[in-house]
GROMACS .gro file of C-alpha atoms in nm:
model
  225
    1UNK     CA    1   1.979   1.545  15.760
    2UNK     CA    2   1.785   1.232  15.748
    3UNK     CA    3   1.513   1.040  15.561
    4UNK     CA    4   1.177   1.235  15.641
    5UNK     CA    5   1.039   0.892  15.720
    6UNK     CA    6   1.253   0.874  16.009
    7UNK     CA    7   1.245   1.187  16.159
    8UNK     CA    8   1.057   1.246  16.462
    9UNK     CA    9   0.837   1.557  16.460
   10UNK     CA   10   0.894   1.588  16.078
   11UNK     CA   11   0.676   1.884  15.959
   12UNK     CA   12   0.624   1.980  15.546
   13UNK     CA   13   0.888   2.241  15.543
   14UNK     CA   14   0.697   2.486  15.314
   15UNK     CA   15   0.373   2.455  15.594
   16UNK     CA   16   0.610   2.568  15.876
   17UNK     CA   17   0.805   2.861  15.708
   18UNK     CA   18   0.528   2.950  15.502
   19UNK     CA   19   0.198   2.913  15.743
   20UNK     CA   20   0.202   2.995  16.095
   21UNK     CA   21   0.426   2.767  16.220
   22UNK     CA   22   0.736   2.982  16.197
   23UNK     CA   23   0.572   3.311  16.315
   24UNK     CA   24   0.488   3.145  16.625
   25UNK     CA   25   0.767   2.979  16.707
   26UNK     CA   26   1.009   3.285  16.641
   27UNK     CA   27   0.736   3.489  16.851
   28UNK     CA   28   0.849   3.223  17.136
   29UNK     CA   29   1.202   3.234  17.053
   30UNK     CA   30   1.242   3.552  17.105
   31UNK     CA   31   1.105   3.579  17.388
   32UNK     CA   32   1.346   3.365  17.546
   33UNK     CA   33   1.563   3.682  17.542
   34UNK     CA   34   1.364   3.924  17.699
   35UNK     CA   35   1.125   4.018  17.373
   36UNK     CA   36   1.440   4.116  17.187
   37UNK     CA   37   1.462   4.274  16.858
   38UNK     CA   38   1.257   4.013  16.639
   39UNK     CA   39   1.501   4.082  16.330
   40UNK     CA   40   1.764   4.011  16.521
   41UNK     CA   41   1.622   3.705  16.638
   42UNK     CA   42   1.511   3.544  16.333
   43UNK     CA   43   1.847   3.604  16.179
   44UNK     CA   44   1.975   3.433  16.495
   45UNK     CA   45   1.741   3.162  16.408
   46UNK     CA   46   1.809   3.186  16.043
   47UNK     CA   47   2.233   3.078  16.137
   48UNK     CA   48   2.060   2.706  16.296
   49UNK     CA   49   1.836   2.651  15.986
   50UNK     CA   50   2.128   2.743  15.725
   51UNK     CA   51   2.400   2.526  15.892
   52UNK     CA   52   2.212   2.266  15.898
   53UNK     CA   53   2.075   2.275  15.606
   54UNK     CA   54   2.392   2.391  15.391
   55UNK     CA   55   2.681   2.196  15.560
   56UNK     CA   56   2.582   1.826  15.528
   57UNK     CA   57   2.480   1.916  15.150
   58UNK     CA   58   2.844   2.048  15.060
   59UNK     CA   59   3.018   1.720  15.244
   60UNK     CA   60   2.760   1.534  15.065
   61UNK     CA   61   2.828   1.702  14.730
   62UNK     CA   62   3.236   1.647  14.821
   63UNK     CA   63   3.156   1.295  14.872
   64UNK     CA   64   3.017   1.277  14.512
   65UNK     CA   65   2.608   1.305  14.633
   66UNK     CA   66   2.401   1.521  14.576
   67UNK     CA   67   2.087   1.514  14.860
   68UNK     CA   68   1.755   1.612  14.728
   69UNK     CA   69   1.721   1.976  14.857
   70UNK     CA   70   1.395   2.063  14.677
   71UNK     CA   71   1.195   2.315  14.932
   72UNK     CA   72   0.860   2.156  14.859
   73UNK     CA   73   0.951   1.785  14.902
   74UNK     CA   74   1.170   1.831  15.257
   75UNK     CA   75   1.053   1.867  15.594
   76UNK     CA   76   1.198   2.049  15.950
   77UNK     CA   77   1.194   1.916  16.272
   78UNK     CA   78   1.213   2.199  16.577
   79UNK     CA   79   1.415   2.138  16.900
   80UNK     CA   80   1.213   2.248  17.252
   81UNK     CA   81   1.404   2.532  17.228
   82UNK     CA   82   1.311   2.682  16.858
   83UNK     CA   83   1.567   2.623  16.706
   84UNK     CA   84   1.565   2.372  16.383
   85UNK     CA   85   1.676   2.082  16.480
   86UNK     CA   86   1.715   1.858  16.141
   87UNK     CA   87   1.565   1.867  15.836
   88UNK     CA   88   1.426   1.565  15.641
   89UNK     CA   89   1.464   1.438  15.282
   90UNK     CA   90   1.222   1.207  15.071
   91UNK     CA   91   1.524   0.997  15.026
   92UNK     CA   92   1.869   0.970  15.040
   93UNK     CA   93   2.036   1.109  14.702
   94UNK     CA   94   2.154   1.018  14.384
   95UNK     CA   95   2.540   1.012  14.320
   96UNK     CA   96   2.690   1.272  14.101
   97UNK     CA   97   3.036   1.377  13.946
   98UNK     CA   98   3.241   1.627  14.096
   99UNK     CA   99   3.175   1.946  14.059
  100UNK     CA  100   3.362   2.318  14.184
  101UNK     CA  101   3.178   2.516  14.412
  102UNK     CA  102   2.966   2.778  14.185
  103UNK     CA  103   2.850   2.367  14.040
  104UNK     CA  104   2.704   2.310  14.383
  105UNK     CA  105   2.571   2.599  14.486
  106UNK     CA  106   2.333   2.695  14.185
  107UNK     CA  107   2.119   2.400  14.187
  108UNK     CA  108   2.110   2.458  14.629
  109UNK     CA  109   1.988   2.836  14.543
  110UNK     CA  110   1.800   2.743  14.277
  111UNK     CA  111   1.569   2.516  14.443
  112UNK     CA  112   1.571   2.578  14.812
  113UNK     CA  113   1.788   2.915  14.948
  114UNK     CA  114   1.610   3.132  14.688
  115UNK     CA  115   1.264   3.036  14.852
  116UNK     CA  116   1.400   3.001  15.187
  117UNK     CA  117   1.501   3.394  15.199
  118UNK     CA  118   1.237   3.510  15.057
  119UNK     CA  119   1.009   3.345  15.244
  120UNK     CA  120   1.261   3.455  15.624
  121UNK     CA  121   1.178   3.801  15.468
  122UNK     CA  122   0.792   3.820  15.442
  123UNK     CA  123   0.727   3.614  15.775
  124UNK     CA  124   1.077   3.795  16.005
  125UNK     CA  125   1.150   4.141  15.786
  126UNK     CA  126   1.517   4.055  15.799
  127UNK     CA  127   1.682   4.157  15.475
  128UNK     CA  128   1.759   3.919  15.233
  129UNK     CA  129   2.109   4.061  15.195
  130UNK     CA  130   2.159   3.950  15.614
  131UNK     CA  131   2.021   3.599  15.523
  132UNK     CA  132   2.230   3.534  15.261
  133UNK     CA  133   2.519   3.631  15.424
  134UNK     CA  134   2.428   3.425  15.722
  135UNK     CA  135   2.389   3.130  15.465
  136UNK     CA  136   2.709   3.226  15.347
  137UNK     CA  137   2.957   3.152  15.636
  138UNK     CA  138   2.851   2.795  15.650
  139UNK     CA  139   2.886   2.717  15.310
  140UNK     CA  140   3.245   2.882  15.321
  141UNK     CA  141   3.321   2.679  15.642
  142UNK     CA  142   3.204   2.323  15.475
  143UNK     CA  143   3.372   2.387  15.151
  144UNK     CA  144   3.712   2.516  15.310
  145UNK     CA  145   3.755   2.213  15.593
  146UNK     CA  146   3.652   1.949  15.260
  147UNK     CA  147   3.945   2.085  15.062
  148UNK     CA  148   4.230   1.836  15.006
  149UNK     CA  149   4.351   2.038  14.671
  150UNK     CA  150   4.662   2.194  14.737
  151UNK     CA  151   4.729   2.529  14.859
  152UNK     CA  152   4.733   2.786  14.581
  153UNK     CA  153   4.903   3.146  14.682
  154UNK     CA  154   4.976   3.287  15.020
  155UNK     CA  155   4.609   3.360  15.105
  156UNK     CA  156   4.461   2.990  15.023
  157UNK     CA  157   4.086   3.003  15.021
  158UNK     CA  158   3.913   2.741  14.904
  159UNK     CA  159   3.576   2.877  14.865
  160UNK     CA  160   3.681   3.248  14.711
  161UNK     CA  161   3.533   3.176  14.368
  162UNK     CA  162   3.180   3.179  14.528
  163UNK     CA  163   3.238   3.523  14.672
  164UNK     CA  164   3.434   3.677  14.368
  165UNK     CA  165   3.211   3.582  14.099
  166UNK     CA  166   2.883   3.739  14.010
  167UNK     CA  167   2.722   3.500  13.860
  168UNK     CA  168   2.642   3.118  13.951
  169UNK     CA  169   2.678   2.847  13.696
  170UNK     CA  170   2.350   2.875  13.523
  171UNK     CA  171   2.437   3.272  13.455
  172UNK     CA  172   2.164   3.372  13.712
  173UNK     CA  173   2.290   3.617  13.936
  174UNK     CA  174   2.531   3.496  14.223
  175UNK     CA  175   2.338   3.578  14.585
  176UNK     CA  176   2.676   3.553  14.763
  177UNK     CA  177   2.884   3.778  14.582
  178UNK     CA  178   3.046   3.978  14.801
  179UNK     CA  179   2.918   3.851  15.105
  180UNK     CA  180   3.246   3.696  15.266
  181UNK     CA  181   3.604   3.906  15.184
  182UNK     CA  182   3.993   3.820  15.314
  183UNK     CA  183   4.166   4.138  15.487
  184UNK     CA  184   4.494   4.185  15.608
  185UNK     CA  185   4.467   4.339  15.963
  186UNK     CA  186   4.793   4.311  16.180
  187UNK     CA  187   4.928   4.096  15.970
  188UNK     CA  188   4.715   3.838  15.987
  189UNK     CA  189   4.440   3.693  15.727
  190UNK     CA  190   4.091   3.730  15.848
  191UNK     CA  191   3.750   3.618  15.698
  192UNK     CA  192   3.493   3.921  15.740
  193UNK     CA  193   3.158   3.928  15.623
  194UNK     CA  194   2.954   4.232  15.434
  195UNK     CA  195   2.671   4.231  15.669
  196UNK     CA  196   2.653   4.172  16.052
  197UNK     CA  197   2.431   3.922  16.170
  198UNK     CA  198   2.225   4.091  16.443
  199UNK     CA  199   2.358   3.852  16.740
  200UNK     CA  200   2.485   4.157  16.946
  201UNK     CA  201   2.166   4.264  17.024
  202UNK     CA  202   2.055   3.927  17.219
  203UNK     CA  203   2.141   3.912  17.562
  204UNK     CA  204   2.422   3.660  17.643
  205UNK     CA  205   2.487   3.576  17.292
  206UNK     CA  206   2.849   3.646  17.239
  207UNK     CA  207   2.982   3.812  16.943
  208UNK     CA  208   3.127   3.636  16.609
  209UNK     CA  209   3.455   3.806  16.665
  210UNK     CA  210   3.708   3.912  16.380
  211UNK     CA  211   3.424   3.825  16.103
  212UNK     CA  212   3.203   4.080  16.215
  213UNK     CA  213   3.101   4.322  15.956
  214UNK     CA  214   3.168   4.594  16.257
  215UNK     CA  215   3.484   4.687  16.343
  216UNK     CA  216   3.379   4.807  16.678
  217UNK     CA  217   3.225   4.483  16.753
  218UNK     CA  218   3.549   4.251  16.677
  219UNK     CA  219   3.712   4.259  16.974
  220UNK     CA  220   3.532   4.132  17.305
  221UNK     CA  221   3.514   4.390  17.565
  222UNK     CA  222   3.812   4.409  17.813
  223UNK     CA  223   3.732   4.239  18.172
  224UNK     CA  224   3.634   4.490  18.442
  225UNK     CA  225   3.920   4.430  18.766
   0.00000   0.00000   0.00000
C-alpha cells in the first residue's frame, strides 16, 4: 500500500469494482486461460486483491497503525496482467494501541471486506462464503508470522480466535468463523480451509496443497515415467 497521491494508475476503488472497470478486466483475465470458468477466475483474482489488501494492514496494525481502509476513500492500481497490483490510501495512518486479532479485524470488515464481497458477488457470482475464505488465509498468514507471544499448547496458532469465535468485537457476526480449521492427518498439524478456492480449474495454476478444502485435491498428482 501507498499514498494514493503516489500511485501510478491510481483508480477510485469503488468506480473499478463497482462500474465497469472490474467486469472488463476479469472478462480479460480470464481469458488468459483459455475462457475458463469466470467464478473460478475471479476468486483467483479475488486471492491478489485480498493479500494485498489484508497483509500490510495486519503488520501495520502489529506495528501499532492502523491504515485508513475505508472502501470509498482508497483507490486500486491494476498490473498489465489483471491482477491488482497496489492499492492506495488518502494518507498514511494514525497510530493506535494494541489490540488482539477479533480488535483488528472488525473495523477491516466493517468498513472495507463487507463491501468488497458483496460487491465480488454481484459483478463475478462467486459466493461470498469462497471470498471470505480466500480473505481468510492471508489474514491467518500475517497474523501468525507477526506473533512474538509465546507458544501456548502443542498446536500453537496464533490466529485461532478469529476462526473459533462467532462473533467480531462489535458483536456483529464473525464472517470468518469457521473458515480456516487445524487437523491432525499423519501426524502432522495442517491448516485446511472450509471452502476450496476454485484454482484447480485454471490451466497451469497449481494446487494449494494440504489446505485444500478437497481431500482429493491435496496431494499433487504422481509424475508419469
Amino acid at each position: 500500500m501507498m499514498l494514493s497521491s503516489d500511485l501510478e494508475g491510481a483508480i477510485p476503488l469503488a468506480d473499478f469494482l463497482a462500474g465497469s472497470g472490474f467486469s472488463e478486466t476479469l472478462d480479460r483475465f480470464a481469458a488468459g486461460y483459455g475462457n475458463a470458468d469466470r467464478r473460478a477466475a475471479a476468486s483467483f483474482w479475488s486471492l491478489y486483491y485480498f493479500s494485498t489488501l489484508t497483509i500490510p494492514y495486519i503488520i501495520a496494525r502489529r506495528a501499532e497503525r492502523a491504515l485508513p481502509i475505508a472502501f470509498d476513500q482508497m483507490t486500486i492500481a491494476i498490473g498489465e496482467d489483471g491482477l491488482p497490483r497496489a492499492f492506495g490510501l488518502p494518507h498514511e495512518g494514525d497510530w493506535s494501541e494494541g489490540d488482539d486479532l477479533l480488535g483488528f479485524i472488525t473495523p477491516l470488515v466493517d468498513a472495507h471486506l463487507a463491501r468488497a464481497v458483496s460487491l465480488l458477488k454481484e459483478k463475478s457470482g462467486i459466493a461470498p462464503k469462497l471470498a471470505w475464505n480466500n480473505a481468510a488465509v492471508y489474514i491467518d498468514y500475517a497474523f501468525n508470522v507477526t506473533d512474538r507471544a509465546p507458544p501456548e499448547g502443542d498446536d500453537p496458532w496464533p490466529s485461532r480466535p478469529l476462526f473459533d469465535c462467532p462473533l467480531l468485537a462489535n458483536g456483529s457476526r464473525n464472517p470468518f468463523h469457521g473458515c480456516l480449521r487445524h487437523e491432525l492427518d499423519a501426524g502432522t498439524t495442517q491448516c485446511r480451509r472450509k471452502v476450496c478456492c476454485l484454482r484447480y480449474m485454471l490451466p497451469g495454476i497449481p494446487g494449494c496443497g494440504e489446505l485444500c478444502a478437497l481431500p482429493e485435491l491435496r496431494k499433487p498428482e504422481p509424475r508419469k515415467q
